Coordinates of C-alpha atoms in Angstrom, one line a residue:
Chain A
M153 CA 22.2 66.5 54.2
R154 CA 24.0 63.1 56.2
A155 CA 26.1 61.0 53.0
A156 CA 23.8 57.6 52.4
R157 CA 25.7 54.9 54.8
I158 CA 27.1 51.6 52.7
P159 CA 24.9 48.4 52.8
K160 CA 26.5 45.8 54.4
R161 CA 25.7 43.6 51.5
A162 CA 27.6 46.7 49.2
W163 CA 30.1 46.8 51.0
V164 CA 31.2 42.2 50.2
G165 CA 30.2 42.8 46.5
L166 CA 32.7 45.3 46.5
G167 CA 34.9 43.0 48.0
L168 CA 34.8 40.8 46.2
L169 CA 35.6 42.2 42.8
V170 CA 38.7 43.5 44.6
G171 CA 40.0 40.6 46.3
L172 CA 39.1 39.1 42.5
G173 CA 41.0 42.3 40.7
L174 CA 44.5 42.0 43.0
A175 CA 44.0 37.9 42.6
S176 CA 44.2 38.6 38.4
W177 CA 46.9 41.0 38.9
L178 CA 49.5 39.5 41.3
A179 CA 48.7 36.2 39.8
G180 CA 48.9 36.8 36.5
R181 CA 50.7 40.0 35.8
V182 CA 52.9 40.9 38.4
F183 CA 54.4 36.4 39.8
P184 CA 53.3 34.6 36.5
E185 CA 56.3 31.9 37.6
A186 CA 54.1 31.3 40.8
L187 CA 51.1 29.5 39.4
A188 CA 53.2 28.2 36.2
H189 CA 55.1 26.2 39.3
T190 CA 52.4 25.5 41.7
C191 CA 49.2 25.3 39.9
P192 CA 47.1 21.8 41.3
L193 CA 45.3 21.8 38.6
G194 CA 47.7 21.0 35.9
R195 CA 48.2 21.6 32.7
D196 CA 45.3 22.4 30.5
P197 CA 45.2 19.5 27.9
T198 CA 44.6 21.8 24.9
H199 CA 46.5 24.3 25.7
P200 CA 49.3 22.1 26.8
D201 CA 52.1 25.4 27.1
R202 CA 50.2 26.7 30.3
T203 CA 48.6 25.6 33.6
V204 CA 45.2 25.6 34.2
C205 CA 45.8 28.6 36.6
E206 CA 47.6 31.0 34.8
L207 CA 44.4 31.0 31.7
A208 CA 41.9 30.9 34.5
F209 CA 43.3 34.2 36.7
G210 CA 45.1 35.4 32.8
G211 CA 41.4 35.0 31.5
L212 CA 40.2 37.0 35.0
W213 CA 42.4 39.9 34.7
V214 CA 41.4 40.1 31.2
S215 CA 37.5 39.6 31.5
L216 CA 37.3 42.0 34.1
V217 CA 39.2 45.4 32.3
I218 CA 36.8 44.5 29.2
G219 CA 34.4 44.8 32.2
L220 CA 35.2 48.1 33.9
A221 CA 36.3 49.3 30.2
A222 CA 32.8 48.9 28.4
G223 CA 30.7 49.4 31.8
G224 CA 32.7 53.0 31.8
V225 CA 32.4 54.2 29.0
S226 CA 28.2 53.7 28.5
T227 CA 28.3 55.0 32.1
A228 CA 29.4 57.6 30.6
V229 CA 27.5 57.7 27.0
G230 CA 24.1 56.8 28.7
L231 CA 24.9 59.7 31.7
G232 CA 26.3 61.8 28.7
V233 CA 22.1 61.4 26.6
A234 CA 20.2 61.9 30.1
M235 CA 21.5 65.4 30.9
A236 CA 20.9 65.9 26.5
A237 CA 17.5 64.6 27.0
R238 CA 17.3 66.7 30.2
A239 CA 18.7 69.8 29.1
A240 CA 16.9 69.6 25.5
G241 CA 13.6 68.9 27.1
G242 CA 9.4 68.8 25.0
F243 CA 9.8 67.2 22.1
V244 CA 13.8 67.0 21.7
E245 CA 13.6 64.7 24.9
H246 CA 10.1 62.6 24.0
Q247 CA 12.2 61.4 21.0
I248 CA 15.9 60.4 22.5
L249 CA 14.0 58.5 24.3
R250 CA 12.0 56.8 22.0
A251 CA 15.6 55.7 20.2
V252 CA 16.7 54.5 23.3
D253 CA 14.8 52.1 24.1
A254 CA 14.4 51.2 20.9
F255 CA 18.2 50.3 21.8
F256 CA 17.5 48.5 25.0
A257 CA 14.8 45.9 23.2
L258 CA 17.3 44.4 21.4
P259 CA 19.8 41.3 22.4
D260 CA 23.1 42.3 23.2
V261 CA 24.6 38.7 22.3
L262 CA 23.3 39.6 18.9
V263 CA 24.4 43.2 18.3
V264 CA 27.8 42.4 20.1
M265 CA 27.8 39.8 16.7
V266 CA 27.3 42.5 14.1
L267 CA 29.7 44.8 15.6
Q268 CA 32.5 42.2 15.6
L269 CA 31.3 41.1 12.5
A270 CA 31.8 44.8 11.3
G271 CA 35.5 45.4 13.4
Q272 CA 36.8 43.0 12.4
S273 CA 35.6 43.0 8.6
L274 CA 37.3 47.4 9.0
L275 CA 40.1 46.0 10.8
D276 CA 41.3 43.7 8.5
A277 CA 41.4 46.0 6.1
G278 CA 43.4 48.1 8.5
Q279 CA 40.3 50.6 8.6
A280 CA 40.0 50.3 12.4
G281 CA 41.1 53.9 13.6
G282 CA 43.7 51.8 15.6
L283 CA 41.4 50.0 16.9
G284 CA 43.1 46.4 19.1
P285 CA 40.0 43.5 19.2
F286 CA 40.3 44.8 22.6
G287 CA 38.8 48.0 21.4
L288 CA 36.5 46.6 19.5
M289 CA 34.8 44.8 21.8
V290 CA 35.0 47.3 24.4
V291 CA 33.4 49.5 21.9
S292 CA 31.0 47.0 20.8
L293 CA 30.1 46.3 24.8
A294 CA 29.8 50.4 25.1
L295 CA 27.1 51.1 21.7
V296 CA 24.5 48.3 22.8
G297 CA 24.4 49.2 26.6
W298 CA 24.5 53.1 27.3
A299 CA 20.8 52.9 26.1
G300 CA 19.9 50.9 30.3
P301 CA 21.9 53.8 31.3
A302 CA 20.9 56.5 29.9
R303 CA 16.9 55.4 30.6
M304 CA 17.9 54.8 34.5
F305 CA 19.8 58.2 35.2
R306 CA 17.1 60.4 32.8
N307 CA 14.4 59.3 35.6
R308 CA 16.7 60.1 38.6
L309 CA 17.9 63.5 37.0
A310 CA 13.9 64.1 36.3
T311 CA 13.2 62.9 40.0
L312 CA 16.4 64.8 41.4
E313 CA 14.5 68.3 39.5
G314 CA 11.0 67.5 40.8
Q315 CA 12.9 68.1 44.5
E316 CA 12.3 70.9 46.0
F317 CA 16.4 71.7 47.6
V318 CA 16.5 72.2 43.7
A319 CA 13.3 74.5 43.5
A320 CA 14.3 77.0 46.2
S321 CA 18.0 77.2 44.3
R322 CA 16.4 78.0 40.7
A323 CA 14.1 80.4 43.0
L324 CA 17.5 82.0 44.4
G325 CA 18.7 82.4 40.8
A326 CA 20.2 80.1 39.9
G327 CA 21.8 78.9 37.5
R328 CA 21.8 75.1 34.6
W329 CA 25.8 74.2 35.7
H330 CA 25.4 75.4 39.1
L331 CA 22.6 73.3 39.8
L332 CA 24.1 70.5 38.1
R333 CA 27.7 71.1 40.1
L334 CA 26.4 71.7 43.3
H335 CA 23.2 70.0 43.8
L336 CA 22.7 67.5 41.1
W337 CA 25.6 65.8 40.7
P338 CA 26.0 65.1 44.3
A339 CA 23.1 63.0 44.7
L340 CA 23.9 61.7 41.7
R341 CA 27.4 60.3 42.5
P342 CA 26.1 57.3 44.2
F343 CA 23.6 56.1 41.5
V344 CA 26.5 56.7 38.8
L345 CA 28.3 54.0 40.6
A346 CA 25.6 51.6 41.3
V347 CA 24.4 51.7 37.7
F348 CA 28.5 51.2 36.4
L349 CA 28.6 48.4 38.7
S350 CA 25.0 46.6 37.6
R351 CA 26.5 46.8 33.5
L352 CA 30.4 45.5 34.5
P353 CA 27.7 41.7 34.7
T354 CA 26.4 42.4 31.9
A355 CA 29.8 43.5 30.2
I356 CA 31.7 40.8 31.4
L357 CA 28.8 37.8 30.3
T358 CA 28.4 39.4 26.8
E359 CA 32.0 39.7 26.2
S360 CA 32.2 36.1 26.7
T361 CA 29.4 34.4 25.6
V362 CA 30.4 36.1 22.3
S363 CA 34.7 35.0 22.4
F364 CA 32.7 31.1 23.7
F365 CA 32.1 31.6 19.9
G366 CA 35.4 32.4 18.8
I367 CA 33.8 35.4 16.7
A368 CA 35.4 37.6 19.3
R369 CA 39.5 37.5 19.5
M370 CA 40.3 38.8 22.3
E371 CA 44.2 38.5 22.5
P372 CA 45.4 37.4 25.7
M373 CA 42.5 35.4 26.5
S374 CA 38.9 36.2 28.0
L375 CA 37.7 33.7 30.2
G376 CA 35.0 33.3 27.5
R377 CA 37.8 33.2 25.1
Y378 CA 39.6 30.6 27.3
L379 CA 35.8 28.2 28.0
G380 CA 35.7 27.8 23.4
T381 CA 39.0 26.4 23.0
S382 CA 39.3 25.0 26.1
Y383 CA 36.1 22.7 26.3
A384 CA 37.3 19.9 24.3
A385 CA 38.7 19.3 26.9
L386 CA 35.5 18.4 28.9
I387 CA 35.9 14.5 26.7
Y388 CA 38.6 13.5 28.6
E389 CA 38.8 12.1 31.8
G390 CA 38.6 15.2 34.6
G391 CA 38.6 17.3 32.0
S392 CA 36.0 19.9 34.3
R393 CA 38.9 20.7 36.5
V394 CA 39.9 23.0 33.4
V395 CA 36.2 24.3 32.8
L396 CA 35.6 24.4 36.4
P397 CA 37.9 27.4 38.4
A398 CA 37.4 29.4 34.9
W399 CA 33.3 29.3 35.8
G400 CA 33.7 29.8 39.3
L401 CA 36.4 32.6 38.9
L402 CA 32.7 34.0 36.4
V403 CA 30.1 33.3 38.6
L404 CA 32.5 34.9 41.7
L405 CA 33.3 37.9 39.5
V406 CA 29.9 38.5 37.9
L407 CA 28.4 37.3 41.8
G408 CA 30.5 40.1 43.5
A409 CA 29.0 43.0 41.3
S410 CA 25.6 42.1 41.8
L411 CA 25.8 42.0 44.9
A412 CA 27.5 45.7 44.8
S413 CA 25.5 46.9 42.5
Q414 CA 21.9 46.2 43.8
A415 CA 22.6 47.3 47.8
L416 CA 24.0 50.4 46.4
G417 CA 21.1 50.6 43.8
A418 CA 18.1 49.5 46.5
G419 CA 20.1 52.0 49.2
T420 CA 19.8 55.2 46.8
R421 CA 16.3 54.9 46.2
R422 CA 15.6 54.8 49.1
A423 CA 18.0 57.9 50.6
Chain B
M298 CA -7.6 51.8 21.5
S299 CA -5.7 54.0 19.2
S300 CA -3.0 54.3 21.2
V301 CA -2.7 50.4 22.1
L302 CA -2.7 50.5 17.4
V303 CA 0.0 53.1 17.9
R304 CA 2.1 51.0 20.4
L305 CA 1.6 48.0 18.1
G306 CA 3.0 50.0 14.5
R307 CA 5.8 51.3 17.1
Q308 CA 6.5 48.3 17.4
V309 CA 6.1 47.3 13.7
V310 CA 8.2 50.0 11.8
L311 CA 11.2 48.7 13.7
V312 CA 11.5 45.2 11.2
P313 CA 12.0 47.3 8.4
L314 CA 14.7 49.6 9.6
V315 CA 16.6 46.8 12.1
A316 CA 16.9 45.4 7.9
L317 CA 18.4 48.4 6.3
A318 CA 20.4 49.1 9.3
S319 CA 21.9 45.7 9.2
Y320 CA 22.1 46.1 5.3
F321 CA 23.4 49.1 5.1
L322 CA 26.2 48.2 8.0
M323 CA 26.7 44.9 6.1
A324 CA 27.3 46.3 2.4
A325 CA 29.4 49.6 3.9
L326 CA 31.9 46.3 5.6
P327 CA 35.3 46.4 3.5
L328 CA 35.0 42.0 2.8
T329 CA 39.0 42.6 2.3
S330 CA 40.0 39.5 -0.7
D331 CA 43.7 38.6 0.5
D332 CA 44.3 34.7 0.7
E333 CA 46.5 34.8 3.4
A334 CA 45.1 35.8 6.7
K335 CA 42.4 32.5 7.7
R336 CA 39.6 34.6 8.3
Q337 CA 39.9 37.0 4.9
V338 CA 37.7 35.6 1.8
S339 CA 38.6 34.7 -1.2
P340 CA 38.1 36.9 -4.3
E341 CA 35.7 34.5 -5.5
V342 CA 33.3 34.2 -2.2
L343 CA 33.2 37.6 -2.4
A344 CA 31.7 38.7 -5.4
S345 CA 29.1 36.0 -4.4
Y346 CA 28.2 37.8 -1.5
R347 CA 28.6 41.1 -3.7
R348 CA 26.3 39.3 -5.9
D349 CA 24.0 38.2 -2.2
L350 CA 24.6 42.1 -0.9
G351 CA 23.0 43.5 -5.0
L352 CA 26.0 45.9 -4.9
G353 CA 25.3 48.8 -7.2
E354 CA 21.6 47.0 -8.7
P355 CA 19.0 49.6 -8.2
L356 CA 17.1 48.6 -4.6
G357 CA 19.7 46.6 -4.3
F358 CA 18.9 45.9 -0.4
L359 CA 15.8 44.1 -1.9
R360 CA 18.2 42.1 -2.7
P361 CA 18.4 38.8 -0.7
W362 CA 14.9 39.2 0.1
Q363 CA 14.5 38.5 -3.2
K364 CA 16.6 35.4 -3.9
L365 CA 14.7 34.5 -0.8
W366 CA 11.9 34.3 -2.2
R367 CA 12.6 32.6 -5.0
G368 CA 14.1 29.8 -2.6
E369 CA 17.0 30.8 -4.0
R370 CA 20.1 29.8 -1.6
L371 CA 21.6 32.9 -0.4
G372 CA 25.3 33.2 1.0
T373 CA 28.2 30.4 -0.5
S374 CA 26.6 26.9 -2.1
A375 CA 27.9 24.7 1.5
Q376 CA 27.5 27.3 3.6
G377 CA 23.6 29.0 2.6
V378 CA 20.7 28.8 3.0
T379 CA 17.5 28.9 1.2
G380 CA 13.9 30.4 2.1
D381 CA 12.8 27.2 3.1
E382 CA 15.5 25.6 5.4
L383 CA 16.1 29.2 7.3
A384 CA 12.0 28.3 8.0
W385 CA 13.0 25.0 9.1
K386 CA 16.0 26.4 11.1
L387 CA 13.7 28.4 12.9
S388 CA 10.7 26.3 14.0
G389 CA 13.6 24.0 15.6
S390 CA 15.1 27.0 17.4
V391 CA 11.8 28.5 18.1
G392 CA 10.5 24.8 19.3
V393 CA 14.0 24.9 22.0
G394 CA 12.9 28.2 23.3
L395 CA 9.1 26.9 23.7
V396 CA 9.9 23.7 25.6
A397 CA 12.1 26.5 27.8
L398 CA 9.6 28.6 28.3
G399 CA 7.4 26.0 29.7
L400 CA 10.8 24.9 31.9
A401 CA 11.3 28.4 32.5
L402 CA 7.5 29.2 34.1
G403 CA 8.3 25.1 36.4
W404 CA 11.7 27.2 38.1
A405 CA 9.3 30.0 38.9
L406 CA 7.2 29.0 40.2
G407 CA 9.1 26.6 42.3
F408 CA 11.5 29.0 42.9
A409 CA 8.6 31.7 43.8
L410 CA 7.0 29.2 46.5
L411 CA 10.7 28.1 48.3
R412 CA 11.4 30.9 48.7
A413 CA 8.1 32.3 49.8
R414 CA 8.7 29.4 52.4
W415 CA 11.9 30.4 53.5
R416 CA 10.8 33.5 54.2
R417 CA 11.7 34.3 57.5
S418 CA 14.3 31.2 57.9
R419 CA 17.8 30.8 57.7
L420 CA 17.6 29.7 54.2
S421 CA 16.3 32.3 52.9
L422 CA 20.4 33.5 52.2
V423 CA 19.5 30.5 49.6
T424 CA 17.4 32.2 48.0
D425 CA 18.8 35.5 47.7
M426 CA 21.6 34.0 46.4
L427 CA 20.3 31.5 43.8
P428 CA 19.4 34.0 41.0
A429 CA 22.8 36.6 41.7
A430 CA 24.2 32.5 40.9
A431 CA 21.8 32.0 37.6
F432 CA 22.8 35.6 36.5
G433 CA 26.7 34.9 37.2
T434 CA 26.4 31.8 34.7
P435 CA 26.4 31.9 30.9
V436 CA 24.0 29.3 29.5
F437 CA 27.4 28.0 27.4
I438 CA 28.8 26.6 31.0
P439 CA 25.3 24.0 32.4
A440 CA 25.9 23.0 28.4
L441 CA 29.8 22.7 28.3
L442 CA 28.7 20.2 31.6
F443 CA 26.0 18.5 29.9
A444 CA 28.0 17.7 27.1
P445 CA 29.9 15.1 27.0
E446 CA 26.4 12.7 28.1
V447 CA 24.4 14.3 25.1
V448 CA 27.5 15.0 22.7
E449 CA 30.1 11.8 23.5
R450 CA 28.0 9.2 24.9
G451 CA 24.5 10.4 22.6
H452 CA 22.5 9.6 26.5
L453 CA 20.5 12.7 26.4
L454 CA 18.0 14.5 24.2
P455 CA 19.8 17.5 22.4
E456 CA 16.4 19.5 22.6
A457 CA 15.8 18.7 25.4
C458 CA 18.6 19.3 26.9
A459 CA 19.2 22.8 25.3
A460 CA 15.8 23.6 26.5
L461 CA 16.7 22.7 30.7
V462 CA 19.8 24.1 30.4
I463 CA 18.6 27.5 28.6
S464 CA 15.6 27.9 31.4
V465 CA 17.6 27.9 34.4
W466 CA 18.1 31.7 33.9
P467 CA 14.6 33.3 32.7
G468 CA 12.4 30.8 35.8
I469 CA 15.3 32.2 38.0
F470 CA 14.6 35.8 36.3
L471 CA 11.0 34.6 36.3
G472 CA 10.6 33.4 39.8
T473 CA 12.2 36.6 41.6
L474 CA 9.7 39.0 40.2
V475 CA 6.6 36.5 40.5
A476 CA 7.4 36.7 44.3
D477 CA 7.8 39.5 44.6
A478 CA 4.8 41.0 43.4
L479 CA 2.5 38.7 45.8
D480 CA 4.6 39.6 48.0
T481 CA 3.8 43.1 47.7
E482 CA 0.0 42.0 46.6
L483 CA -0.2 39.7 49.9
A484 CA 0.2 42.3 52.0
R485 CA -2.2 44.6 50.3
D486 CA -6.0 46.2 52.3
Y487 CA -8.7 43.6 49.8
V488 CA -6.5 40.6 50.7
R489 CA -6.8 40.9 54.1
T490 CA -10.9 42.3 53.9
A491 CA -11.0 39.2 51.4
L492 CA -10.0 36.4 54.4
G493 CA -12.2 39.3 56.5
K494 CA -15.1 38.9 54.7
G495 CA -14.1 33.8 55.1
L496 CA -13.3 33.7 51.6
S497 CA -10.5 30.8 51.4
P498 CA -6.6 31.9 51.0
R499 CA -6.8 29.9 48.6
A500 CA -9.7 31.5 47.2
V501 CA -8.0 34.7 48.0
L502 CA -5.2 33.5 46.0
W503 CA -7.0 32.3 42.7
R504 CA -9.3 34.7 42.9
H505 CA -8.2 38.4 43.9
V506 CA -3.9 38.1 44.1
L507 CA -2.4 35.6 41.3
P508 CA -5.5 38.1 38.4
N509 CA -2.4 41.3 40.0
V510 CA 0.3 38.9 39.8
L511 CA -0.1 38.8 35.9
P512 CA 0.9 42.2 34.4
A513 CA 3.4 41.9 36.1
L514 CA 4.9 38.3 34.6
L515 CA 3.8 40.0 31.4
D516 CA 6.3 42.9 31.5
A517 CA 9.0 40.1 31.5
V518 CA 8.1 37.8 28.7
G519 CA 9.8 40.5 26.5
P520 CA 12.9 40.2 28.4
V521 CA 12.6 36.2 29.1
A522 CA 12.4 35.7 25.7
T523 CA 15.2 37.4 24.1
A524 CA 16.9 35.6 26.7
L525 CA 15.8 32.6 25.4
L526 CA 16.7 33.0 22.2
A527 CA 20.1 34.5 22.8
G528 CA 20.7 30.9 25.4
S529 CA 19.7 29.0 22.6
F530 CA 22.6 30.3 19.9
A531 CA 24.9 28.9 22.9
A532 CA 23.3 25.2 23.7
E533 CA 23.0 24.9 20.0
R534 CA 26.8 25.7 19.0
V535 CA 27.2 23.2 21.7
F536 CA 25.7 20.5 21.5
G537 CA 25.8 21.1 17.7
L538 CA 22.0 21.4 16.7
P539 CA 21.5 22.6 13.5
Y540 CA 19.3 25.3 14.4
F541 CA 19.2 29.2 14.2
G542 CA 21.3 29.9 16.9
Q543 CA 24.3 27.6 14.6
L544 CA 23.2 29.4 11.5
Y545 CA 23.8 32.8 12.8
V546 CA 26.9 31.8 14.9
L547 CA 28.4 30.3 11.1
A548 CA 26.9 33.1 9.0
V549 CA 28.9 35.9 11.8
L550 CA 31.6 33.1 11.7
Q551 CA 32.4 32.6 8.0
K552 CA 31.2 36.1 6.9
Q553 CA 27.8 35.4 5.3
V554 CA 27.1 39.1 5.1
A555 CA 23.5 38.9 3.4
V556 CA 22.4 36.3 5.3
V557 CA 23.5 38.4 9.1
V558 CA 21.3 40.4 7.2
V559 CA 18.4 37.9 6.8
A560 CA 19.1 36.0 10.0
T561 CA 18.9 39.7 12.3
T562 CA 15.6 40.7 10.4
V563 CA 13.7 37.5 11.3
F564 CA 15.7 37.2 15.0
A565 CA 13.7 40.8 15.3
S566 CA 10.8 39.9 13.1
L567 CA 10.6 37.2 15.6
L568 CA 10.2 39.5 18.8
V569 CA 8.3 42.3 17.7
G570 CA 6.0 39.1 17.4
V571 CA 6.4 38.3 20.7
G572 CA 5.6 41.8 22.2
L573 CA 1.9 41.8 19.8
V574 CA 1.5 38.2 21.7
V575 CA 2.2 40.0 24.9
E576 CA 0.3 43.4 24.4
S577 CA -2.4 41.8 22.8
V578 CA -2.4 39.0 25.8
R579 CA -2.0 42.0 28.4
F580 CA -5.3 43.7 27.0
L581 CA -7.6 40.7 27.3
V582 CA -6.5 40.0 31.2
D583 CA -6.0 43.0 32.1
P584 CA -8.7 45.2 33.2
R585 CA -6.2 48.4 33.3
A586 CA -4.4 48.4 30.4
R587 CA -8.8 48.4 28.7
E588 CA -9.5 51.1 30.2
A589 CA -5.7 53.3 29.2
A590 CA -6.9 52.3 25.8
S591 CA -10.4 53.1 25.6

């Protein structure tokens, strides 16, 4: 079976993501002093010790890492649940799917806010199991984000298992593990990447919104927390120079992930 | 009909499940009483939270609802809420959400028409990129851009501005769905047949195509309602509107756990209510839904 060609739009999205990741890593982590001395946007009036570029690129790195970690965990959990549901089949699969649908109907922002409240209370009481604000945010986002991928993977697995090559392999005596390793997983792999990329913008936007409210205590600041703590700058003359760069980076980040996931998703559906 | 009732029953049963899950989650929290840390609560407030949640009492999970029913204040005196205040705040958020829904339908129609008109021109790139840009912009960003005019200078009505900023993403989302559904329906054989028999394009659109597009629109109402209500949280926070979203965010920030339990359940009930209305409308307008139910 010839590998499906990756669409041009997916390359654009992936290039944008990698470019932003590299830029934030180089600017925020490797050469932070370069931004401190050469930032054309000047200092942030609400954080006078830092330049706008330092805060925006530092926030971009944190938002990206949170998105990648939360997207990765949600995708892995979703895949595990889907495989368990398919392996169980019948009544158990039906009940798992109903639970998945109930979770999927919950609004992300609201549930993450409640989970953050619970997590921070555990953190304050020293019972968070070694998780810091970053870990808490990733766990909260993964807890609300696994249901969508689980539904998508289950449907994809059901479609793949109905294909002739799987039936032929079964007829030749292939076991469940052999089928999964040699036939289902190679066909599922591009779809897993597309689903992971589709979780990325959702996780980043949810984290940004919750951090903007001041509920998450992300340190160093993510883009959302930075915007939440700096928006008072808008009341000063020229304050938009503080808000617009962070917004632009957030939009580009989400745009890159959306373009890549949509193009890869469409490609795998056609394949 | 019975399958419709079963589906409705499944939605309604979610409300007590959410109420119990949020209650037991909040009741299990170790709310520490150390005054040193900024976000931790004082012993008096902690005792008040325990009373609110009815911890240690038989049927304690009914305590927050009992207090609301009796007209007592839930939470600490300064930041708590009574049943009447909760209803007022909810009506404010729902009002903003309804105005936003109207605006979103307007955006959706405009976007779908633009996409249809620009489909084969270079401008189609704009309608391709617009959903990604709208999706990539959290509600608080446009709210922040309006904030100086609304909050500082008082030039614009905060409620109208909140409705405007939260309507953009749902509008573009609905517009994309309507445009896709229109594209699919317009390419079908029955449209060609109707046009071939001499029916005007307008009549074909209104009488045959749009009724088939409506179910796709109804499917999107649930996610859109969630997006409007969740978006109202951010808009209310930025514009300082004292409604349900602001109440919820403050309750979480101030660890008003009983208010969080009640507000979460009310939010879930609202979404279930929207789901019931959508199912009823679908039953009325979509003959396929009626056939499937019978």
